Structures are given as C-alpha cells and as structure tokens.
Amino acid sequence: MRIAVLSDLHANLEALQAVLAHARGQDCAAFVCLGDIVGYNANPRECLRIIRELGCPVVKGNHDEQAAMPADTAEFNELARQALQWTRDQLSTEEQSWLKGLPLESETSGFTIVHSTLDAPENWGYVFDDLDAAASFVHQKTSLCFFGHTHVQGGFVRGDSVRRLPRGNVLLEQRKRYFFNAGSVGQPRDGDWRAAYAIVDLSNRRIEPRRVSYDVATARDKVLAAGLPPLLAERLLLGR
Ligand code: ZN
C-alpha cells in the first residue's frame, strides 16, 4: 500500500496537479492531506475542490482555520494577512464551513497526521529542530506521524534519543518512532522551488520524500494577475 502525503498546498493548482500526476505514476492509490490547502496563491477553490474529490483524510492548517474566520484572529505577517483576506473573499460560506470542520489531528492506516505539532496542535507551533520534535514525540501514539507547517521537507527519529534523519528515503525500523515533514506542495521554503510531497510505503516500511517540477511560471503569473502581493509570486521561483 503506497500513500501520497500532501501538505501546504497553498492554493497552488499547478503544483498540486503535477504532484497528483506524479504520485499516481508512483503507484500511490491513496492520499492524505496535512492542511493549508488555501492561502498565499491564486487557486484556493480549485485546490479545495480537488482535495474534497479525493475524499482522503485531511487535517486543518492555520491558513485553513483563518480563511474560515470572518476576520483575522491570529498574528500573521503582512503577506500572509493580505493573502488570507483575498482568500476569504474567494471562498463560499459552504467551503469555509467545510474548512472549519476539519480536525486538527487524525489517525489513518496506522499513522498519525497533524499540521503543526502533536503537543499543542491548536497553537500552530513550528518543528524545526530535535527539541521541537521531542515535544511532539511525547504525544505521538503511533510509530509514524506526518506533519507540515514549516514547508521544509525532512524528519526526525526517536530511538535512544531524538535526532534529525539524513536526507533521502527512510527505512522505518521496529521500536523507533518517526516524525516526518512531507514538505510543501505549493510553497517550498528550503531553497528548492520544486513541489514537495512524501510517499509512505506501508508494505515495505519506507518513506520516500519526493520533488516534482511544475509550471511555476503560470502559478507565479496567476498570483500577480489576482492582485496578490508580488513577493508571493517571486518566492515561488526561489523556493523561499
Ligand atoms: Zn503552510
């Protein structure tokens, strides 16, 4: 059983379509979504429709939460705030209430999915280092958990201690716990502009982090045409 793990799509339709096509070519028959379907880019409704049609397990991201609020209730930087206001105006009441109803955390096929952290998912903290990961491991009930939110692909393992996993495929060992960031489909921030996602191969106990080239020029042009902040368009090409 191969499952594609998608996170931080951020309304980037070109990236999402490329990732879905790639995953299907990699024999993925199922999907999970770690949230932030909307925010930043130009196609929130289209991305939302695709994810809903997949009928896959989905957890809520902080942008999903805010897009479903009548006005800002959280501290966002100016770029995110402007994009959220624009996103709110695009979404129907029904779409907003669907986002609102998403859980913060879910268990599926024997692993856990969450957008931010397991210790306090509603606080939207970021897991960047071993210490952040250690706090989530305390609350992790399954041997594997996928998370997102930082837009940086890569993970952590807890054996005798918590350490960062080297790049590349991960073989899941018995009696160890894994907390893995699938990376961002729609706005990677690790210096690689290509869309990121992860495949989990449950039969072979393996995580395969993937990168997929997509039509980034079209995604950029749509951000500009929508009147969203130009910096949001430029960052797509930089992977920042
Ligand atoms: Zn995000």
Coordinates of N, CA and C and ligand atoms in Angstrom, one line a residue:
M1 N 0.9 -1.2 0.0 CA 0.0 0.0 0.0 C 0.9 1.2 0.0
R2 N 0.8 2.1 -1.0 CA 1.6 3.3 -1.2 C 0.6 4.5 -1.1
I3 N 0.9 5.4 -0.1 CA 0.0 6.5 0.1 C 0.8 7.8 -0.1
A4 N 0.3 8.8 -0.8 CA 1.0 10.1 -1.1 C 0.5 11.0 0.0
V5 N 1.5 11.6 0.7 CA 1.3 12.6 1.8 C 1.5 14.0 1.3
L6 N 0.4 14.8 1.3 CA 0.5 16.1 0.7 C 0.3 17.2 1.8
S7 N 1.1 18.2 1.8 CA 0.9 19.2 2.8 C 1.1 20.6 2.2
D8 N 0.6 21.6 2.9 CA 0.8 23.0 2.5 C 0.7 23.2 1.0
L9 N -0.5 22.9 0.5 CA -0.7 23.1 -1.0 C -0.8 24.6 -1.3
H10 N -1.4 25.3 -0.4 CA -1.5 26.8 -0.5 C -2.0 27.3 -1.8
A11 N -3.1 26.7 -2.3 CA -3.8 27.2 -3.5 C -3.0 27.3 -4.7
N12 N -1.9 26.5 -4.8 CA -1.1 26.4 -6.0 C -1.5 25.2 -6.8
L13 N -2.4 25.5 -7.8 CA -3.1 24.5 -8.6 C -2.1 23.8 -9.5
E14 N -1.1 24.5 -10.1 CA -0.2 23.9 -11.0 C 0.7 22.9 -10.2
A15 N 1.1 23.2 -9.0 CA 1.9 22.3 -8.2 C 1.1 21.1 -7.8
L16 N -0.1 21.3 -7.4 CA -1.0 20.2 -6.9 C -1.2 19.2 -8.0
Q17 N -1.5 19.7 -9.2 CA -1.8 18.8 -10.3 C -0.6 18.0 -10.7
A18 N 0.6 18.7 -10.7 CA 1.8 17.9 -11.0 C 2.1 16.9 -10.0
V19 N 1.9 17.2 -8.7 CA 2.1 16.2 -7.6 C 1.2 15.0 -7.7
L20 N -0.1 15.3 -8.0 CA -1.1 14.2 -8.1 C -0.7 13.3 -9.3
A21 N -0.3 13.9 -10.4 CA 0.0 13.0 -11.6 C 1.3 12.2 -11.2
H22 N 2.2 12.8 -10.6 CA 3.5 12.1 -10.2 C 3.2 11.0 -9.3
A23 N 2.4 11.3 -8.3 CA 2.1 10.2 -7.2 C 1.3 9.0 -7.9
R24 N 0.4 9.3 -8.8 CA -0.3 8.2 -9.4 C 0.6 7.4 -10.3
G25 N 1.6 8.0 -10.9 CA 2.7 7.3 -11.7 C 3.6 6.5 -10.8
Q26 N 3.6 6.8 -9.5 CA 4.4 6.1 -8.5 C 3.6 5.0 -7.8
D27 N 2.4 4.7 -8.3 CA 1.6 3.6 -7.8 C 0.9 4.0 -6.4
C28 N 0.7 5.3 -6.2 CA 0.0 5.7 -5.0 C -1.5 5.6 -5.3
A29 N -2.2 4.8 -4.5 CA -3.6 4.6 -4.7 C -4.4 5.4 -3.7
A30 N -3.7 6.0 -2.7 CA -4.4 6.7 -1.7 C -3.6 8.0 -1.3
F31 N -4.3 8.9 -0.7 CA -3.7 10.2 -0.4 C -4.1 10.6 1.0
V32 N -3.3 11.4 1.7 CA -3.7 12.1 2.9 C -3.2 13.6 2.7
C33 N -3.9 14.5 3.4 CA -3.6 15.9 3.3 C -3.4 16.5 4.7
L34 N -2.2 17.2 4.9 CA -1.9 17.7 6.2 C -2.3 19.2 6.4
G35 N -3.1 19.7 5.5 CA -3.6 21.0 5.7 C -2.9 22.2 5.0
D36 N -3.4 23.4 5.3 CA -3.0 24.6 4.5 C -3.3 24.3 3.0
I37 N -4.5 24.0 2.7 CA -5.0 23.8 1.3 C -5.0 25.2 0.6
V38 N -5.4 26.2 1.4 CA -5.5 27.5 0.9 C -4.5 28.5 1.5
G39 N -4.6 29.7 1.0 CA -3.6 30.8 1.4 C -2.5 30.9 0.5
Y40 N -2.0 32.2 0.3 CA -0.8 32.6 -0.4 C -1.0 32.7 -2.0
N41 N -1.5 31.6 -2.6 CA -1.6 31.5 -4.0 C -3.0 31.7 -4.6
A42 N -3.1 31.5 -5.9 CA -4.3 32.1 -6.6 C -5.5 31.1 -6.8
N43 N -5.3 29.9 -6.5 CA -6.4 28.9 -6.8 C -7.0 28.2 -5.6
P44 N -7.4 28.9 -4.5 CA -8.0 28.2 -3.3 C -9.2 27.3 -3.6
R45 N -10.1 27.8 -4.4 CA -11.3 27.0 -4.7 C -11.0 25.7 -5.5
E46 N -10.1 25.8 -6.5 CA -9.8 24.7 -7.3 C -9.1 23.6 -6.5
C47 N -8.1 24.1 -5.6 CA -7.4 23.1 -4.8 C -8.3 22.4 -3.8
L48 N -9.2 23.3 -3.2 CA -10.1 22.7 -2.3 C -11.0 21.7 -2.9
R49 N -11.5 22.0 -4.1 CA -12.4 21.0 -4.8 C -11.6 19.7 -5.1
I50 N -10.4 19.8 -5.5 CA -9.6 18.6 -5.8 C -9.4 17.7 -4.6
I51 N -9.1 18.4 -3.5 CA -8.9 17.6 -2.2 C -10.2 17.0 -1.8
R52 N -11.2 17.7 -1.9 CA -12.5 17.2 -1.4 C -12.9 16.0 -2.3
E53 N -12.6 16.1 -3.6 CA -13.0 15.0 -4.5 C -12.2 13.7 -4.2
L54 N -10.9 13.9 -3.8 CA -10.1 12.8 -3.4 C -10.7 12.0 -2.3
G55 N -11.5 12.7 -1.4 CA -12.2 12.0 -0.3 C -11.2 11.4 0.7
C56 N -10.0 12.1 0.8 CA -9.0 11.5 1.6 C -9.0 12.1 3.0
P57 N -8.3 11.5 4.0 CA -8.2 12.1 5.3 C -7.5 13.5 5.2
V58 N -8.0 14.5 5.9 CA -7.5 15.8 5.9 C -7.5 16.4 7.3
V59 N -6.4 17.1 7.6 CA -6.4 17.8 8.9 C -6.3 19.3 8.6
K60 N -6.6 20.1 9.6 CA -6.7 21.6 9.4 C -5.3 22.2 9.5
G61 N -5.0 23.2 8.6 CA -3.9 24.0 8.8 C -4.3 25.4 9.3
N62 N -3.3 26.2 9.7 CA -3.6 27.5 10.3 C -4.2 28.5 9.2
H63 N -3.8 28.3 8.0 CA -4.4 29.1 6.9 C -5.8 28.7 6.6
D64 N -6.1 27.4 6.7 CA -7.5 26.9 6.6 C -8.4 27.5 7.7
E65 N -7.8 27.5 8.9 CA -8.6 28.0 10.0 C -8.9 29.5 9.8
Q66 N -7.9 30.2 9.5 CA -8.1 31.7 9.3 C -9.0 32.0 8.1
A67 N -8.9 31.2 7.1 CA -9.7 31.5 5.9 C -11.2 31.3 6.2
A68 N -11.4 30.5 7.2 CA -12.8 30.2 7.6 C -13.3 31.2 8.7
M69 N -12.5 32.2 9.1 CA -12.9 33.2 10.1 C -13.4 34.4 9.4
P70 N -14.3 35.1 10.0 CA -14.8 36.4 9.3 C -13.7 37.4 9.2
A71 N -12.7 37.4 10.2 CA -11.6 38.4 10.1 C -10.4 37.8 10.8
D72 N -9.3 38.4 10.7 CA -8.1 37.9 11.3 C -8.2 37.8 12.8
T73 N -7.9 36.6 13.3 CA -7.9 36.4 14.8 C -6.5 36.0 15.3
A74 N -5.6 35.8 14.3 CA -4.2 35.4 14.7 C -3.2 36.3 14.2
E75 N -2.0 36.2 14.7 CA -0.9 37.1 14.3 C -0.3 36.5 13.0
F76 N -0.5 37.2 11.9 CA 0.1 36.8 10.7 C 1.0 37.9 10.1
N77 N 2.0 37.5 9.4 CA 2.8 38.6 8.8 C 1.9 39.2 7.7
E78 N 2.4 40.4 7.2 CA 1.6 41.2 6.3 C 1.2 40.5 5.0
L79 N 2.2 39.7 4.5 CA 2.0 39.0 3.3 C 0.9 37.9 3.4
A80 N 1.0 37.2 4.5 CA 0.0 36.1 4.8 C -1.4 36.7 5.0
R81 N -1.4 37.9 5.7 CA -2.6 38.5 6.1 C -3.4 39.0 4.9
Q82 N -2.6 39.6 3.9 CA -3.2 40.1 2.7 C -3.8 38.9 1.9
A83 N -3.0 37.9 1.8 CA -3.4 36.7 1.0 C -4.7 36.1 1.7
L84 N -4.7 36.1 3.0 CA -5.9 35.5 3.7 C -7.1 36.3 3.4
Q85 N -7.0 37.6 3.5 CA -8.2 38.4 3.2 C -8.7 38.1 1.8
W86 N -7.8 38.1 0.8 CA -8.2 37.8 -0.6 C -8.8 36.4 -0.6
T87 N -8.2 35.4 0.1 CA -8.7 34.0 0.0 C -10.2 33.9 0.6
R88 N -10.4 34.6 1.7 CA -11.7 34.7 2.3 C -12.8 35.1 1.3
D89 N -12.4 36.2 0.6 CA -13.3 36.7 -0.4 C -13.7 35.8 -1.5
Q90 N -12.7 34.8 -1.8 CA -13.0 33.8 -2.9 C -13.9 32.7 -2.5
L91 N -13.8 32.3 -1.2 CA -14.4 31.1 -0.7 C -15.9 31.3 -0.4
S92 N -16.7 30.3 -0.7 CA -18.1 30.4 -0.4 C -18.3 30.0 1.1
T93 N -19.5 30.3 1.6 CA -19.7 30.0 3.0 C -19.6 28.5 3.3
E94 N -20.1 27.8 2.3 CA -20.1 26.3 2.4 C -18.6 25.8 2.5
E95 N -17.8 26.4 1.6 CA -16.3 26.0 1.6 C -15.7 26.4 2.9
Q96 N -16.0 27.5 3.4 CA -15.4 28.0 4.7 C -15.9 27.0 5.8
S97 N -17.1 26.6 5.8 CA -17.6 25.8 6.9 C -17.0 24.4 6.8
W98 N -16.7 23.9 5.6 CA -16.0 22.6 5.4 C -14.6 22.7 6.1
L99 N -13.9 23.8 5.8 CA -12.6 24.0 6.3 C -12.6 24.1 7.9
K100 N -13.6 24.8 8.4 CA -13.8 24.9 9.8 C -14.0 23.6 10.5
G101 N -14.7 22.7 9.8 CA -15.0 21.4 10.4 C -13.8 20.4 10.4
L102 N -12.7 20.7 9.8 CA -11.6 19.8 9.8 C -11.0 19.5 11.1
P103 N -10.5 18.3 11.4 CA -9.9 18.0 12.7 C -8.5 18.5 12.7
L104 N -7.9 18.7 13.9 CA -6.5 19.2 14.0 C -5.5 18.0 13.8
E105 N -6.0 16.8 14.1 CA -5.2 15.7 14.2 C -6.0 14.5 13.8
S106 N -5.4 13.5 13.1 CA -6.2 12.3 12.7 C -5.3 11.1 12.6
E107 N -5.9 9.9 12.8 CA -5.1 8.7 12.6 C -5.7 7.9 11.4
T108 N -4.8 7.5 10.5 CA -5.3 6.8 9.4 C -4.3 5.7 8.9
S109 N -4.7 4.6 8.5 CA -3.8 3.5 8.1 C -2.6 3.2 9.1
G110 N -2.9 3.4 10.3 CA -1.9 3.1 11.4 C -0.9 4.2 11.6
F111 N -1.0 5.4 11.0 CA -0.1 6.5 11.3 C -1.0 7.8 11.6
T112 N -0.3 8.7 12.2 CA -0.9 10.0 12.6 C -0.6 11.1 11.6
I113 N -1.6 12.0 11.4 CA -1.3 13.2 10.6 C -1.7 14.4 11.4
V114 N -0.9 15.5 11.3 CA -1.1 16.7 12.0 C -0.5 17.9 11.2
H115 N -1.0 19.1 11.3 CA -0.4 20.1 10.5 C 0.9 20.7 11.2
S116 N 0.8 20.9 12.5 CA 1.9 21.7 13.2 C 2.7 20.8 14.2
T117 N 2.1 20.6 15.4 CA 2.8 19.8 16.4 C 1.8 18.9 17.1
L118 N 2.3 17.9 17.8 CA 1.3 17.0 18.5 C 1.1 17.4 19.9
D119 N 2.1 18.2 20.5 CA 2.0 18.6 21.9 C 0.9 19.7 22.0
A120 N 0.7 20.6 21.1 CA -0.4 21.6 21.1 C -0.8 22.0 19.7
P121 N -1.4 21.1 19.0 CA -1.7 21.5 17.5 C -2.4 22.8 17.3
E122 N -3.3 23.1 18.3 CA -4.1 24.4 18.2 C -3.2 25.6 18.3
N123 N -2.0 25.5 18.8 CA -1.1 26.7 18.9 C -0.3 26.9 17.7
W124 N -0.3 26.0 16.8 CA 0.4 26.2 15.5 C 1.9 26.5 15.7
G125 N 2.5 25.8 16.6 CA 4.0 25.9 16.7 C 4.7 25.2 15.6
Y126 N 6.0 25.6 15.4 CA 6.8 25.0 14.3 C 7.8 24.0 14.8
V127 N 8.0 22.9 14.1 CA 9.0 22.0 14.5 C 10.2 22.1 13.5
F128 N 11.3 22.7 14.0 CA 12.5 23.0 13.2 C 13.6 22.1 13.7
D129 N 13.7 21.8 15.0 CA 14.9 21.1 15.5 C 14.5 19.9 16.4
D130 N 15.5 19.2 16.8 CA 15.4 18.0 17.7 C 14.5 18.2 18.9
L131 N 14.7 19.4 19.5 CA 14.0 19.8 20.7 C 12.5 19.9 20.4
D132 N 12.2 20.6 19.3 CA 10.7 20.8 18.9 C 10.1 19.4 18.7
A133 N 10.9 18.6 18.0 CA 10.4 17.2 17.6 C 10.2 16.4 18.9
A134 N 11.1 16.5 19.9 CA 11.0 15.7 21.1 C 9.7 16.0 21.8
A135 N 9.2 17.3 21.8 CA 8.0 17.6 22.4 C 6.8 16.9 21.8
S136 N 6.8 16.8 20.5 CA 5.7 16.1 19.8 C 5.8 14.6 20.0
F137 N 7.0 14.0 20.0 CA 7.1 12.6 20.2 C 6.5 12.1 21.5
V138 N 6.5 13.0 22.6 CA 5.9 12.7 23.8 C 4.4 12.3 23.6
H139 N 3.8 13.0 22.7 CA 2.3 12.8 22.5 C 2.0 11.9 21.3
Q140 N 3.0 11.3 20.7 CA 2.8 10.5 19.5 C 2.5 9.1 19.9
K141 N 1.3 8.6 19.5 CA 0.8 7.3 19.9 C 1.1 6.2 18.8
T142 N 1.3 6.6 17.6 CA 1.6 5.7 16.5 C 3.2 5.7 16.3
S143 N 3.7 4.7 15.6 CA 5.1 4.7 15.4 C 5.5 5.8 14.3
L144 N 4.6 6.2 13.5 CA 4.8 7.2 12.5 C 3.8 8.3 12.5
C145 N 4.3 9.5 12.4 CA 3.4 10.7 12.3 C 4.0 11.6 11.2
F146 N 3.1 12.1 10.3 CA 3.5 13.1 9.3 C 3.0 14.5 9.8
F147 N 3.8 15.5 9.5 CA 3.4 16.9 9.8 C 3.9 17.8 8.7
G148 N 3.5 19.1 8.8 CA 3.9 20.1 7.8 C 4.2 21.4 8.4
H149 N 3.6 22.5 7.9 CA 3.7 23.8 8.5 C 5.0 24.6 8.3
T150 N 6.1 24.0 8.4 CA 7.4 24.7 8.2 C 7.7 24.8 6.7
H151 N 7.1 24.0 5.9 CA 7.4 24.0 4.4 C 8.8 23.5 4.1
V152 N 9.4 22.8 5.1 CA 10.7 22.2 4.9 C 10.6 20.7 5.0
Q153 N 11.0 20.0 4.0 CA 10.9 18.5 3.9 C 12.0 17.9 4.7
G154 N 11.6 16.8 5.5 CA 12.6 16.1 6.3 C 12.0 15.7 7.6
G155 N 12.7 14.8 8.3 CA 12.1 14.3 9.6 C 13.1 14.0 10.7
F156 N 12.5 13.4 11.7 CA 13.2 13.1 13.0 C 12.8 11.7 13.4
V157 N 13.8 11.1 14.1 CA 13.6 9.7 14.6 C 13.8 9.7 16.1
R158 N 13.0 8.9 16.8 CA 13.3 8.8 18.3 C 13.6 7.3 18.6
G159 N 14.9 7.1 18.9 CA 15.3 5.8 19.4 C 15.7 6.0 20.8
D160 N 17.0 5.9 21.1 CA 17.5 6.2 22.5 C 17.4 7.7 22.7
S161 N 17.6 8.5 21.6 CA 17.4 9.9 21.7 C 16.7 10.4 20.4
V162 N 16.5 11.7 20.3 CA 15.8 12.2 19.1 C 16.9 12.8 18.2
R163 N 16.9 12.5 17.0 CA 17.8 13.1 16.1 C 17.2 13.3 14.7
R164 N 17.8 14.2 13.9 CA 17.3 14.5 12.6 C 17.7 13.4 11.7
L165 N 16.8 13.0 10.8 CA 17.1 12.0 9.8 C 17.9 12.5 8.6
P166 N 18.8 11.7 8.1 CA 19.5 12.2 6.9 C 18.6 12.3 5.7
R167 N 19.0 13.1 4.7 CA 18.1 13.2 3.5 C 17.9 11.9 2.8
G168 N 16.9 11.8 2.0 CA 16.7 10.6 1.2 C 15.6 9.7 1.9
N169 N 15.5 8.5 1.3 CA 14.5 7.5 1.8 C 14.7 7.1 3.2
V170 N 13.7 6.8 3.9 CA 13.8 6.4 5.3 C 13.2 5.0 5.5
L171 N 14.0 4.1 6.0 CA 13.5 2.8 6.3 C 13.0 2.8 7.8
L172 N 11.8 2.4 8.0 CA 11.2 2.5 9.3 C 11.6 1.3 10.1
E173 N 12.4 1.5 11.1 CA 12.8 0.4 12.0 C 11.8 0.1 13.1
Q174 N 11.7 -1.1 13.5 CA 10.8 -1.5 14.6 C 11.3 -0.8 15.9
R175 N 10.4 -0.5 16.8 CA 10.7 0.1 18.1 C 11.2 1.5 18.0
K176 N 11.2 2.1 16.8 CA 11.6 3.5 16.8 C 10.4 4.3 16.3
R177 N 10.4 5.6 16.6 CA 9.3 6.5 16.2 C 9.8 7.5 15.2
Y178 N 8.9 7.9 14.3 CA 9.3 8.8 13.2 C 8.3 9.9 13.1
F179 N 8.8 11.1 13.0 CA 8.0 12.3 12.9 C 8.5 13.0 11.6
F180 N 7.7 13.0 10.6 CA 8.3 13.3 9.2 C 7.5 14.5 8.6
N181 N 8.2 15.5 8.1 CA 7.6 16.6 7.4 C 7.6 16.3 5.9
A182 N 6.4 16.2 5.3 CA 6.3 15.9 3.9 C 6.8 17.0 3.0
G183 N 7.0 18.2 3.5 CA 7.4 19.3 2.7 C 6.1 20.0 2.1
S184 N 6.3 21.1 1.4 CA 5.2 21.9 0.9 C 5.0 21.6 -0.6
V185 N 3.7 21.3 -1.0 CA 3.4 21.2 -2.4 C 3.5 22.6 -3.1
G186 N 2.8 23.5 -2.4 CA 2.6 24.8 -3.1 C 3.5 26.0 -2.8
Q187 N 4.4 25.8 -1.8 CA 5.3 27.0 -1.5 C 6.5 26.5 -0.7
P188 N 7.3 25.6 -1.3 CA 8.5 25.1 -0.6 C 9.4 26.3 -0.1
R189 N 10.0 26.1 1.1 CA 10.9 27.1 1.6 C 12.3 26.6 2.0
D190 N 12.7 25.6 1.3 CA 14.0 25.0 1.6 C 15.0 25.3 0.4
G191 N 14.7 26.3 -0.4 CA 15.7 26.7 -1.4 C 15.5 25.9 -2.7
D192 N 14.6 24.9 -2.7 CA 14.3 24.1 -3.9 C 12.8 24.5 -4.3
W193 N 12.7 25.1 -5.5 CA 11.3 25.6 -5.9 C 10.4 24.4 -6.3
R194 N 10.9 23.2 -6.5 CA 10.0 22.1 -6.9 C 9.0 21.7 -5.8
A195 N 7.9 21.3 -6.2 CA 6.8 20.9 -5.3 C 7.3 19.7 -4.5
A196 N 7.0 19.7 -3.2 CA 7.5 18.6 -2.3 C 6.3 17.8 -1.8
Y197 N 6.5 16.5 -1.7 CA 5.5 15.6 -1.0 C 6.2 14.3 -0.6
A198 N 5.6 13.5 0.1 CA 6.2 12.2 0.5 C 5.3 11.0 0.2
I199 N 5.9 9.9 -0.1 CA 5.2 8.7 -0.3 C 5.5 7.8 0.9
V200 N 4.5 7.2 1.5 CA 4.7 6.2 2.6 C 4.3 4.8 2.0
D201 N 5.3 3.9 2.0 CA 5.1 2.6 1.5 C 4.9 1.7 2.7
L202 N 3.7 1.3 3.1 CA 3.4 0.6 4.3 C 3.9 -0.8 4.3
S203 N 3.8 -1.5 3.1 CA 4.3 -2.9 3.0 C 5.8 -3.0 3.1
N204 N 6.5 -2.0 2.6 CA 8.0 -2.0 2.7 C 8.5 -1.2 3.8
R205 N 7.7 -0.6 4.6 CA 8.0 0.2 5.7 C 9.1 1.3 5.3
R206 N 8.7 2.1 4.4 CA 9.6 3.1 3.9 C 8.9 4.4 3.6
I207 N 9.6 5.5 3.9 CA 9.2 6.9 3.5 C 10.0 7.3 2.3
E208 N 9.4 7.8 1.3 CA 10.1 8.3 0.1 C 9.8 9.8 -0.1
P209 N 10.7 10.7 0.3 CA 10.5 12.1 0.0 C 10.7 12.4 -1.5
R210 N 9.8 13.2 -2.0 CA 9.8 13.4 -3.5 C 9.8 14.9 -3.8
R211 N 10.4 15.3 -5.0 CA 10.3 16.6 -5.5 C 9.8 16.5 -7.0
V212 N 8.9 17.5 -7.3 CA 8.3 17.4 -8.7 C 8.4 18.8 -9.3
S213 N 8.9 18.8 -10.5 CA 8.9 20.1 -11.3 C 7.5 20.4 -11.7
Y214 N 7.1 21.6 -11.8 CA 5.8 22.0 -12.3 C 5.9 23.3 -13.0
D215 N 4.7 23.8 -13.5 CA 4.7 25.0 -14.3 C 4.6 26.2 -13.3
V216 N 5.8 26.5 -12.8 CA 5.9 27.6 -11.8 C 5.6 29.0 -12.4
A217 N 5.9 29.1 -13.6 CA 5.7 30.4 -14.3 C 4.2 30.8 -14.3
T218 N 3.4 29.8 -14.6 CA 2.0 30.0 -14.7 C 1.4 30.3 -13.3
A219 N 1.9 29.5 -12.3 CA 1.5 29.8 -10.9 C 1.9 31.2 -10.5
R220 N 3.1 31.6 -10.8 CA 3.5 33.0 -10.5 C 2.7 34.0 -11.2
D221 N 2.4 33.9 -12.4 CA 1.6 34.8 -13.2 C 0.2 35.0 -12.6
K222 N -0.4 33.9 -12.2 CA -1.7 33.9 -11.6 C -1.7 34.7 -10.3
V223 N -0.7 34.6 -9.5 CA -0.6 35.3 -8.2 C -0.6 36.8 -8.6
L224 N 0.2 37.2 -9.6 CA 0.3 38.6 -9.9 C -1.1 39.1 -10.5
A225 N -1.7 38.3 -11.4 CA -2.9 38.7 -12.0 C -4.1 38.8 -11.0
A226 N -4.0 38.0 -9.9 CA -5.0 38.1 -8.9 C -4.9 39.3 -8.0
G227 N -3.8 40.0 -8.2 CA -3.5 41.2 -7.3 C -3.0 40.9 -6.0
L228 N -2.5 39.7 -5.8 CA -1.9 39.3 -4.5 C -0.5 39.9 -4.4
P229 N 0.1 40.0 -3.2 CA 1.4 40.7 -3.1 C 2.4 40.0 -4.1
P230 N 3.1 40.9 -4.9 CA 4.1 40.3 -5.8 C 5.2 39.5 -5.2
L231 N 5.5 39.7 -3.9 CA 6.5 38.9 -3.3 C 6.1 37.5 -3.2
L232 N 4.8 37.2 -3.1 CA 4.3 35.9 -3.0 C 4.5 35.1 -4.4
A233 N 4.6 35.9 -5.4 CA 4.8 35.3 -6.8 C 6.3 35.0 -6.9
E234 N 7.1 36.0 -6.5 CA 8.6 35.8 -6.6 C 9.1 34.7 -5.8
R235 N 8.6 34.5 -4.6 CA 9.2 33.5 -3.7 C 9.0 32.0 -4.3
L236 N 8.0 31.9 -5.1 CA 7.7 30.5 -5.7 C 8.9 30.1 -6.5
L237 N 9.6 31.0 -7.2 CA 10.7 30.7 -8.1 C 12.0 30.4 -7.3
L238 N 12.0 31.0 -6.1 CA 13.2 30.9 -5.2 C 13.1 29.7 -4.3
G239 N 11.9 29.2 -4.1 CA 11.7 28.1 -3.1 C 12.0 28.7 -1.7
R240 N 11.5 29.9 -1.4 CA 11.7 30.6 -0.1 C 10.4 31.2 0.4
Ligands
ZN1 ZN 1.6 26.5 5.3

